[in-house]
PDB file of C-alpha atoms in Angstrom:
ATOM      1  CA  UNK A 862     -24.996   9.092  13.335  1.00  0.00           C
ATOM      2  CA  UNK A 863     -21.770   9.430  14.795  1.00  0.00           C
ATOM      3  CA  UNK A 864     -19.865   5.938  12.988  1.00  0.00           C
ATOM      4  CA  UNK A 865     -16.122   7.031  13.942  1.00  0.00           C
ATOM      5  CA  UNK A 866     -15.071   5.569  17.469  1.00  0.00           C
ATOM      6  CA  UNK A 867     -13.330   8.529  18.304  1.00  0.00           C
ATOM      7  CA  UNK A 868     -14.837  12.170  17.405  1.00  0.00           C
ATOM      8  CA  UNK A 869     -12.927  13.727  14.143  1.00  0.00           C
ATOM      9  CA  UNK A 870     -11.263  16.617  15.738  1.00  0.00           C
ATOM     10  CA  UNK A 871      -9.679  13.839  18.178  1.00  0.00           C
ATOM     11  CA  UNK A 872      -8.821  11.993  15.150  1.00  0.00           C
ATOM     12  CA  UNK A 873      -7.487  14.727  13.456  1.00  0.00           C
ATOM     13  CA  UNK A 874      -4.786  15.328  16.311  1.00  0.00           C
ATOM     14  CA  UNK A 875      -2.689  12.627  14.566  1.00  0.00           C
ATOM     15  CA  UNK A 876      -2.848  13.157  10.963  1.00  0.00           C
ATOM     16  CA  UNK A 877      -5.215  14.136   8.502  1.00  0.00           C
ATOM     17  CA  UNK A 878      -9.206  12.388   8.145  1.00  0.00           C
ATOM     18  CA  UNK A 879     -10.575  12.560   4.911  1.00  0.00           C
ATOM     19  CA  UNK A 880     -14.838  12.422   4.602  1.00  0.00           C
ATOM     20  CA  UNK A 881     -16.805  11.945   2.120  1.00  0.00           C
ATOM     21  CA  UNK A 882     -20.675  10.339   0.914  1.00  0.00           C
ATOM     22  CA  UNK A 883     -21.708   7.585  -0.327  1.00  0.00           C
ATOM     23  CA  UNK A 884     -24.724   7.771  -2.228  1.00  0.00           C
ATOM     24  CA  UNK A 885     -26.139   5.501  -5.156  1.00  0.00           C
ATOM     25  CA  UNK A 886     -25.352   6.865  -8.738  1.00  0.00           C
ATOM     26  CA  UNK A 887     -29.205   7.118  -9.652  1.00  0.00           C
ATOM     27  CA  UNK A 888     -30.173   9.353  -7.013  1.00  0.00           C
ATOM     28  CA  UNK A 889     -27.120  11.446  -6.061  1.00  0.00           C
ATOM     29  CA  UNK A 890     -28.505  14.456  -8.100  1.00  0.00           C
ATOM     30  CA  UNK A 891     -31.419  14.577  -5.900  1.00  0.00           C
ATOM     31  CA  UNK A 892     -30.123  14.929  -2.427  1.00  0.00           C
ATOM     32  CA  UNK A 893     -29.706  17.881  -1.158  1.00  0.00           C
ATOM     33  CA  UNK A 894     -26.005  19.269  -0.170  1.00  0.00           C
ATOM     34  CA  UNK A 895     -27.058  19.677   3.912  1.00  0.00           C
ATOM     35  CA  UNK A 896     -27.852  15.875   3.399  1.00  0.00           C
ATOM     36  CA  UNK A 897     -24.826  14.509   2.013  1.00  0.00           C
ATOM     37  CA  UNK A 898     -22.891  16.530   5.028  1.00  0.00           C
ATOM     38  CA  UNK A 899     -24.940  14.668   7.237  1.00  0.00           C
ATOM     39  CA  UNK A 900     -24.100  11.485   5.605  1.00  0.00           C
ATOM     40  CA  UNK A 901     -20.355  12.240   5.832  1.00  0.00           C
ATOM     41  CA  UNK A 902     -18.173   9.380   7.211  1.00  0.00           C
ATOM     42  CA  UNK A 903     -14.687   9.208   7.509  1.00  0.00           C
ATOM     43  CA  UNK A 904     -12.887   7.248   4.489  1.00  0.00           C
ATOM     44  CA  UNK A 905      -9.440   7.449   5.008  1.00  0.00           C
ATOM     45  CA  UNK A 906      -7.150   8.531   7.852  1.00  0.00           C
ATOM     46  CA  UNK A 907      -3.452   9.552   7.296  1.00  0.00           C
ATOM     47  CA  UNK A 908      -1.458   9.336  10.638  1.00  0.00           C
ATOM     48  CA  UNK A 909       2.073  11.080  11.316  1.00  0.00           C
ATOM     49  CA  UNK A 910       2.312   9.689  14.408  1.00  0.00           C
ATOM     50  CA  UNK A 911       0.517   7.534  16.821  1.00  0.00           C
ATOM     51  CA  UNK A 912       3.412   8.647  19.469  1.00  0.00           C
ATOM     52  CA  UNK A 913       2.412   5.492  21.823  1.00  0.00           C
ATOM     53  CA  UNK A 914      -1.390   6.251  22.027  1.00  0.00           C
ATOM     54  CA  UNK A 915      -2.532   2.524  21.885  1.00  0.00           C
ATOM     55  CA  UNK A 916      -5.997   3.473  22.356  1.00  0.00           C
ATOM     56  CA  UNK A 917      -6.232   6.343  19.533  1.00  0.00           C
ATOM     57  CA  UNK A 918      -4.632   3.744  17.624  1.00  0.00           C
ATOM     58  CA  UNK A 919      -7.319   0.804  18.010  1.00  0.00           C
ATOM     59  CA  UNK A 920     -10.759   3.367  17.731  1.00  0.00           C
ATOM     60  CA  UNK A 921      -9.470   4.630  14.668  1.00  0.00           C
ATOM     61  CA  UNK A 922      -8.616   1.026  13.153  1.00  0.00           C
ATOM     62  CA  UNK A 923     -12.570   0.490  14.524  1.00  0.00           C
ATOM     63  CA  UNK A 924     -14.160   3.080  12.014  1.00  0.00           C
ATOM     64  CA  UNK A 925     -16.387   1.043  10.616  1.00  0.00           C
ATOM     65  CA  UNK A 926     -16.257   2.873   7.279  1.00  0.00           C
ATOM     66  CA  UNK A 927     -12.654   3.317   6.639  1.00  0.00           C
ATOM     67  CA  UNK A 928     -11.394   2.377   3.467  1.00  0.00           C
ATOM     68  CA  UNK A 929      -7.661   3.512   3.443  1.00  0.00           C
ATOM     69  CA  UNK A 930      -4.954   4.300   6.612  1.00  0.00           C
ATOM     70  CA  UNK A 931      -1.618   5.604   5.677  1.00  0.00           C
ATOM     71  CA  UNK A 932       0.709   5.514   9.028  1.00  0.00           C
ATOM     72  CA  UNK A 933       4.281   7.526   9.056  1.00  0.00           C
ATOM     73  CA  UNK A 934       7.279   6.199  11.001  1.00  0.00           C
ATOM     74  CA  UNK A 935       5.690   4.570  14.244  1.00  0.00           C
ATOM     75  CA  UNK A 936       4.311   1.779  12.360  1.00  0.00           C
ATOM     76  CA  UNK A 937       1.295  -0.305  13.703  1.00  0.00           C
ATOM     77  CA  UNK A 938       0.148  -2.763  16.274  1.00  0.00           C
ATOM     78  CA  UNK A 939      -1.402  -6.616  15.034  1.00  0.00           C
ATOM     79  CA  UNK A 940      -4.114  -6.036  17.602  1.00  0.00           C
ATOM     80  CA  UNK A 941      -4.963  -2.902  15.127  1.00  0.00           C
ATOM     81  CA  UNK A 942      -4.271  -4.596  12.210  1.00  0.00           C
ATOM     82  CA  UNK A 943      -6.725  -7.747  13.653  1.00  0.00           C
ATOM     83  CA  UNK A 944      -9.698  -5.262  14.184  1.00  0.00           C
ATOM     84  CA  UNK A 945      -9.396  -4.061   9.872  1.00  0.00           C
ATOM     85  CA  UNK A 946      -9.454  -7.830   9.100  1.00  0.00           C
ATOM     86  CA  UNK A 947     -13.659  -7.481  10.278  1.00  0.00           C
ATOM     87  CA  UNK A 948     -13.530  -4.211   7.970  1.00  0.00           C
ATOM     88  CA  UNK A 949     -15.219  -5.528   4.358  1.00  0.00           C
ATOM     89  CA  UNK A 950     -14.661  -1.607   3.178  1.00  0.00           C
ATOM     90  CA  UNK A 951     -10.895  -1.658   3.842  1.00  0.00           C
ATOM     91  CA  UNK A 952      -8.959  -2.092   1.297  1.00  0.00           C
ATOM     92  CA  UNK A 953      -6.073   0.163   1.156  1.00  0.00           C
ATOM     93  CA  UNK A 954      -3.050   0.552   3.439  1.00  0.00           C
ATOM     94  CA  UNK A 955       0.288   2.394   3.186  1.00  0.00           C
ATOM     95  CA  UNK A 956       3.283   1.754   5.865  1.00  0.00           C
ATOM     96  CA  UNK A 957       6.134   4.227   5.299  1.00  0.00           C
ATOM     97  CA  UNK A 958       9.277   4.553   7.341  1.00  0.00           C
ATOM     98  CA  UNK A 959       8.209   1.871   9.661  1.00  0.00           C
ATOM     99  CA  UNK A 960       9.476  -1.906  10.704  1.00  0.00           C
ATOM    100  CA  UNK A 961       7.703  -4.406   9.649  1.00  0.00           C
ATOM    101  CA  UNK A 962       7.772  -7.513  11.932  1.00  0.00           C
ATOM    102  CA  UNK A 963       6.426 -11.295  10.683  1.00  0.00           C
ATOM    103  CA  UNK A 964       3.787 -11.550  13.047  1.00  0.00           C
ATOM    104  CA  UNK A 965       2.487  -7.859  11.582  1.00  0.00           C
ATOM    105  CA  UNK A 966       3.119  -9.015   8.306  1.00  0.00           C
ATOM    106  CA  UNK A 967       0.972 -11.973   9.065  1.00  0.00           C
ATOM    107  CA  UNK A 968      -1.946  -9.676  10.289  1.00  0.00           C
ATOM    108  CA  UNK A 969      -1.789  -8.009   6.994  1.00  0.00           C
ATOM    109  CA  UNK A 970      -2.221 -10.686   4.993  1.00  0.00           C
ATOM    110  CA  UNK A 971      -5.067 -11.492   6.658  1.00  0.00           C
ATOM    111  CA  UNK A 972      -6.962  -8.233   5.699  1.00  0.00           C
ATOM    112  CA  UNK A 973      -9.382 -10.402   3.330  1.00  0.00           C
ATOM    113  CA  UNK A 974     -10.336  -7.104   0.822  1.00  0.00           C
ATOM    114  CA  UNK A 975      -7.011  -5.269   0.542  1.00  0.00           C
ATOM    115  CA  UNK A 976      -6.045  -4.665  -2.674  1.00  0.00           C
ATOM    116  CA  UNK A 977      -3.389  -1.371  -2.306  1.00  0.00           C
ATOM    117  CA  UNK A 978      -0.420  -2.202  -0.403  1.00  0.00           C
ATOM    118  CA  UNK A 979       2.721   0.452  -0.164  1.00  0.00           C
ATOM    119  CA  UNK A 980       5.048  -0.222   2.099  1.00  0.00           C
ATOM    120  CA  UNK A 981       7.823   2.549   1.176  1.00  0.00           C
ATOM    121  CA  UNK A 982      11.277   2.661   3.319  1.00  0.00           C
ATOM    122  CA  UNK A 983      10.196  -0.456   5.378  1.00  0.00           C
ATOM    123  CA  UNK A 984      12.474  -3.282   6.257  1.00  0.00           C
ATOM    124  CA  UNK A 985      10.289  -5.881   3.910  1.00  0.00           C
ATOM    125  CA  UNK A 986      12.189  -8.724   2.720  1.00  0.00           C
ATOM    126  CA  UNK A 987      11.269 -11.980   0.584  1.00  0.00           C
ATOM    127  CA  UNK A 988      10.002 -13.993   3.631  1.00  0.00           C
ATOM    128  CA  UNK A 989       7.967 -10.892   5.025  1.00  0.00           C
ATOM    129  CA  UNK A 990       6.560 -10.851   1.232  1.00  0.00           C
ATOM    130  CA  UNK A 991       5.356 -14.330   1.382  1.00  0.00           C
ATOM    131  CA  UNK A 992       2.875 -13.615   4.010  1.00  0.00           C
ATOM    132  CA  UNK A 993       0.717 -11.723   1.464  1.00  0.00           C
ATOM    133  CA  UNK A 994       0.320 -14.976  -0.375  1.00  0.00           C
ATOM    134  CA  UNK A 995      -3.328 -14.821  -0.024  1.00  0.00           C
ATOM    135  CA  UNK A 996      -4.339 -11.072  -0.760  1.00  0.00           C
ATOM    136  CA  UNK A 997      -5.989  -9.894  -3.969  1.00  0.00           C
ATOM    137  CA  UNK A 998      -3.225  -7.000  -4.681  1.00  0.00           C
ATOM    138  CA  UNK A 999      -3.975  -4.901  -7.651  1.00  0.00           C
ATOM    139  CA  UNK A1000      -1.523  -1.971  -6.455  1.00  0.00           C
ATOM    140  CA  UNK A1001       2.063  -2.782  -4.570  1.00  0.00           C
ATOM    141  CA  UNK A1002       4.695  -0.018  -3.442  1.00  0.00           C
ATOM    142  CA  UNK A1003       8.138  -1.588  -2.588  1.00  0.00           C
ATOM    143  CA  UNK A1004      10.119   1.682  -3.045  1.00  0.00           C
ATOM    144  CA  UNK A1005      13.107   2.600  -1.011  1.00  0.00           C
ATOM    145  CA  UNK A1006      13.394  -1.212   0.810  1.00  0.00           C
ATOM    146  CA  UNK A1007      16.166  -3.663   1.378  1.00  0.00           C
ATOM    147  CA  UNK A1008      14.576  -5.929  -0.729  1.00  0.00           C
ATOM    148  CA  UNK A1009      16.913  -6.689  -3.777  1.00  0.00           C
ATOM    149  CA  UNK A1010      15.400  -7.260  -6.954  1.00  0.00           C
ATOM    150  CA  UNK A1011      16.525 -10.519  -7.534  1.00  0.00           C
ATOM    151  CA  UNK A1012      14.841 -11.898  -4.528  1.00  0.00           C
ATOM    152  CA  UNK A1013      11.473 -10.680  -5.299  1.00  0.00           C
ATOM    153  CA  UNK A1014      10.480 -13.668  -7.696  1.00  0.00           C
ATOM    154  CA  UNK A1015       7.065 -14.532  -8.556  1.00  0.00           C
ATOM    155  CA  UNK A1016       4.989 -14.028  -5.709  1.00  0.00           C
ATOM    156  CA  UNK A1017       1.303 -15.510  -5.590  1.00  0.00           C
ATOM    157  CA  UNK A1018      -0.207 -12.034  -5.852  1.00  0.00           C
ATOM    158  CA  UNK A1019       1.613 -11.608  -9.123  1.00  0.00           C
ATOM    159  CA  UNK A1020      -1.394 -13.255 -10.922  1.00  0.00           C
ATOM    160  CA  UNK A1021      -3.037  -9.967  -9.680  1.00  0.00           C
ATOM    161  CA  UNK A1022      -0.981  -7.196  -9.584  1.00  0.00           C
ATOM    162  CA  UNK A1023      -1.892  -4.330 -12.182  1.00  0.00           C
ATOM    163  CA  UNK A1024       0.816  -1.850 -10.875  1.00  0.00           C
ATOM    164  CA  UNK A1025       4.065  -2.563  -9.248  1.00  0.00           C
ATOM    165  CA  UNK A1026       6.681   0.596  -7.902  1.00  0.00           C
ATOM    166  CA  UNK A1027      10.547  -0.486  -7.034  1.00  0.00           C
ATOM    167  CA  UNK A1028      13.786   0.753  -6.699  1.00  0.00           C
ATOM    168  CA  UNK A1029      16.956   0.632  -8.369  1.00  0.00           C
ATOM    169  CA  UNK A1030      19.708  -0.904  -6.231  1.00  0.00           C
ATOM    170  CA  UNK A1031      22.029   1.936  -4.165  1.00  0.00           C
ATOM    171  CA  UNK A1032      25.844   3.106  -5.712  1.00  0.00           C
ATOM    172  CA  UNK A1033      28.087   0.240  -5.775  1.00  0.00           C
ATOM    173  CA  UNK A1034      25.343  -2.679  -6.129  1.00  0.00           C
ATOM    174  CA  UNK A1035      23.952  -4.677  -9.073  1.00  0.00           C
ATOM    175  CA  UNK A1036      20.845  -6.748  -9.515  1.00  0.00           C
ATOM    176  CA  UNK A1037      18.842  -8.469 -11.494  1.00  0.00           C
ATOM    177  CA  UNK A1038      15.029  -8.223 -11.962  1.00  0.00           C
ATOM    178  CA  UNK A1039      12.971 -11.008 -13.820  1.00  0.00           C
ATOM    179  CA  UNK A1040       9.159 -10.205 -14.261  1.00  0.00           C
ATOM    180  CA  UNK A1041       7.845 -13.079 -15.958  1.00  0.00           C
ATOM    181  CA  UNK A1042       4.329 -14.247 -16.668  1.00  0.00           C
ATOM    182  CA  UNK A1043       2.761 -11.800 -14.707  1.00  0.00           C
ATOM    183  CA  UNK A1044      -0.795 -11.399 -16.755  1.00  0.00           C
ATOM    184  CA  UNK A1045      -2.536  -8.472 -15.145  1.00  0.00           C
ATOM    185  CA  UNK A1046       0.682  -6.145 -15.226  1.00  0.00           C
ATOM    186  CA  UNK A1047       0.262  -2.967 -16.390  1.00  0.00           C
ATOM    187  CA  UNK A1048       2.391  -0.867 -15.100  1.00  0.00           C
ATOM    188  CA  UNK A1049       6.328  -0.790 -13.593  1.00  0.00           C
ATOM    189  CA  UNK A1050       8.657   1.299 -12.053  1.00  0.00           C
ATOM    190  CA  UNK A1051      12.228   0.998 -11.155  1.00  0.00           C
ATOM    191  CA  UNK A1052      13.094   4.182 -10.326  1.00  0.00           C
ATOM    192  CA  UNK A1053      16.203   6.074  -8.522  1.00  0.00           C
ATOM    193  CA  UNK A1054      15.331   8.814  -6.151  1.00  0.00           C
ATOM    194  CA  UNK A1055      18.648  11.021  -6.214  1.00  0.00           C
ATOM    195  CA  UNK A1056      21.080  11.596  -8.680  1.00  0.00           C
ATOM    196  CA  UNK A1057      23.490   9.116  -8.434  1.00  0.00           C
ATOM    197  CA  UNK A1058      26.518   7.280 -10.885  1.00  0.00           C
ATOM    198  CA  UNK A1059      26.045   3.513 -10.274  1.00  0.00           C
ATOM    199  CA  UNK A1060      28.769   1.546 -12.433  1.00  0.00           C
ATOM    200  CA  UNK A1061      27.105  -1.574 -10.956  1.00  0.00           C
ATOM    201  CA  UNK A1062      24.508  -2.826 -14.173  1.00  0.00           C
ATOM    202  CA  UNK A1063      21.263  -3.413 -13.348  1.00  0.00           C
ATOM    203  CA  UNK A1064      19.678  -5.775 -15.637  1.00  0.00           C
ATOM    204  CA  UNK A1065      15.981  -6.336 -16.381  1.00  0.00           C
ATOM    205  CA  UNK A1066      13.883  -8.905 -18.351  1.00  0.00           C
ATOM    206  CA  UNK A1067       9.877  -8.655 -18.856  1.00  0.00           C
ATOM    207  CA  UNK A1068       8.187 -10.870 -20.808  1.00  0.00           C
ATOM    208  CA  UNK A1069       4.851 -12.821 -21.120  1.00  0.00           C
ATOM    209  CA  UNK A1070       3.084  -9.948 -19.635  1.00  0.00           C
ATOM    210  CA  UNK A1071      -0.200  -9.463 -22.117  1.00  0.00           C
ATOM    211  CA  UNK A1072      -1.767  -5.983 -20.415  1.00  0.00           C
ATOM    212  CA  UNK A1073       1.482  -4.071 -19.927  1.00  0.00           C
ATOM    213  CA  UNK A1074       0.902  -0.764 -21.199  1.00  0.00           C
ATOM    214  CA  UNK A1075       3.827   0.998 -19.550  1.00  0.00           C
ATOM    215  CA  UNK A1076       7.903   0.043 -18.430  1.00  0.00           C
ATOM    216  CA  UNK A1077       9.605   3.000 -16.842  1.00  0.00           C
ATOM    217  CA  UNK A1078      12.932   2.877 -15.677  1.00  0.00           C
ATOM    218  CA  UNK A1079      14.689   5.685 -15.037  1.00  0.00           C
ATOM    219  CA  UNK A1080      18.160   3.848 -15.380  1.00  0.00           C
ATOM    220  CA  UNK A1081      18.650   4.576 -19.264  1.00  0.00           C
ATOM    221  CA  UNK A1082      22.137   4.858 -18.731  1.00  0.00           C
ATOM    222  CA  UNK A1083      22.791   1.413 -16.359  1.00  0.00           C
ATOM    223  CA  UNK A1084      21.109  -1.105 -17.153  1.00  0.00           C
ATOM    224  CA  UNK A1085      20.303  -4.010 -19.392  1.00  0.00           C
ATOM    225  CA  UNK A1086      16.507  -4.384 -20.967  1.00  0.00           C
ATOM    226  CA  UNK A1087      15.535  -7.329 -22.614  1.00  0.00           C
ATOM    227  CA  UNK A1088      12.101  -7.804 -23.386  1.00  0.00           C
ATOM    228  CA  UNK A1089      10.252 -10.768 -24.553  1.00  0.00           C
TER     229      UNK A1089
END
């Protein structure tokens, strides 16, 4: 049964489509290998570019088994967006190199089961950050934004967060990051992507945060750690 809107070579014109089977635990040593091909649906899609083909754009946000889209530089529609909010599998998305308007930002907040959210070298700010009040987030990618640390407060989803990934501020700027009472935090990175002096400190303070397991930063050198 053909579940994918558009046919995979199609799909696989814009980026890469990754398959796979789902088959219950008990009985997945049983069926045979021609059988699981046939049961092959497409997961996740990872698109370099849409390049203004609205309608490639909303059949593959239509899969009705996709789980995870990753979109490069173009960015994506709301209407798109609005047809993965109907999607009870999706629960992964990744936005790189693309603006990020409120009214998309909305749309995404809206995606009831999404739980991994990068959005690496977009435009997101504090008020763009608000409209993810309501999603579960386990996983969140702010890398290589203009959000400063200092505005990134406590945001609802920080009651569910297990990983968070940020940057260190650029030469010449300082900040201040406060993670506090954050219980499901297990993992954070501040981390600089070139080589680069900064005289500018950068100062950091975790505390109450009962299932952190790992801190990196990778700014030994500038800044101030306190932890509580």
């Amino acid at each position: 049964v053909q579940t994918c809107a558009l046919p995979i070579c199609e799909v696989a014109r814009y980026g890469n489509t990754y398959l796979s089977c789902w088959v219950p635990e008990p009985i997945v040593a049983y069926v045979p290998e021609g059988m699981k091909k046939l049961m092959s649906r497409v997961r996740r899609v990872s698109i370099v570019s849409f390049d203004g083909r609205e309608e490639a754009e909303r059949k593959i946000c239509e899969i009705p088994t996709l789980i995870g889209m990753s979109v490069e530089r173009d960015g994506i529609r709301k209407e798109s967006i609005e047809n993965l909010q109907r999607n009870f599998h999706f629960s992964q998305l990744t936005l790189s190199r693309a603006r990020l308007e409120t009214e998309l930002a909305n749309s995404i907040g809206k995606l009831p089961w999404l739980v991994d959210l990068v959005l690496r070298g977009t435009n997101v700010d504090s008020a763009i950050l608000g409209e993810f009040s309501e999603l579960p987030l386990l996983s969140v990618d702010l890398q290589q934004t203009g959000l400063a640390l200092s505005d990134l407060g406590q945001p609802a989803w920080s009651q569910s967060v297990a990983s968070l990934q940020l940057s260190r501020p650029v030469s010449g700027q300082s900040d201040n990051l406060v993670i506090d009472d954050w219980p499901e935090l297990r993992s954070l990175s501040v981390t600089r992507f070139v080589i680069q002096e900064n005289e500018s400190p950068l100062g950091i303070e975790l505390s109450n945060l009962p299932r952190s397991e790992e801190h990196t930063s990778e700014l030994q050198s500038h800044s101030d750690l306190v932890c509580r």
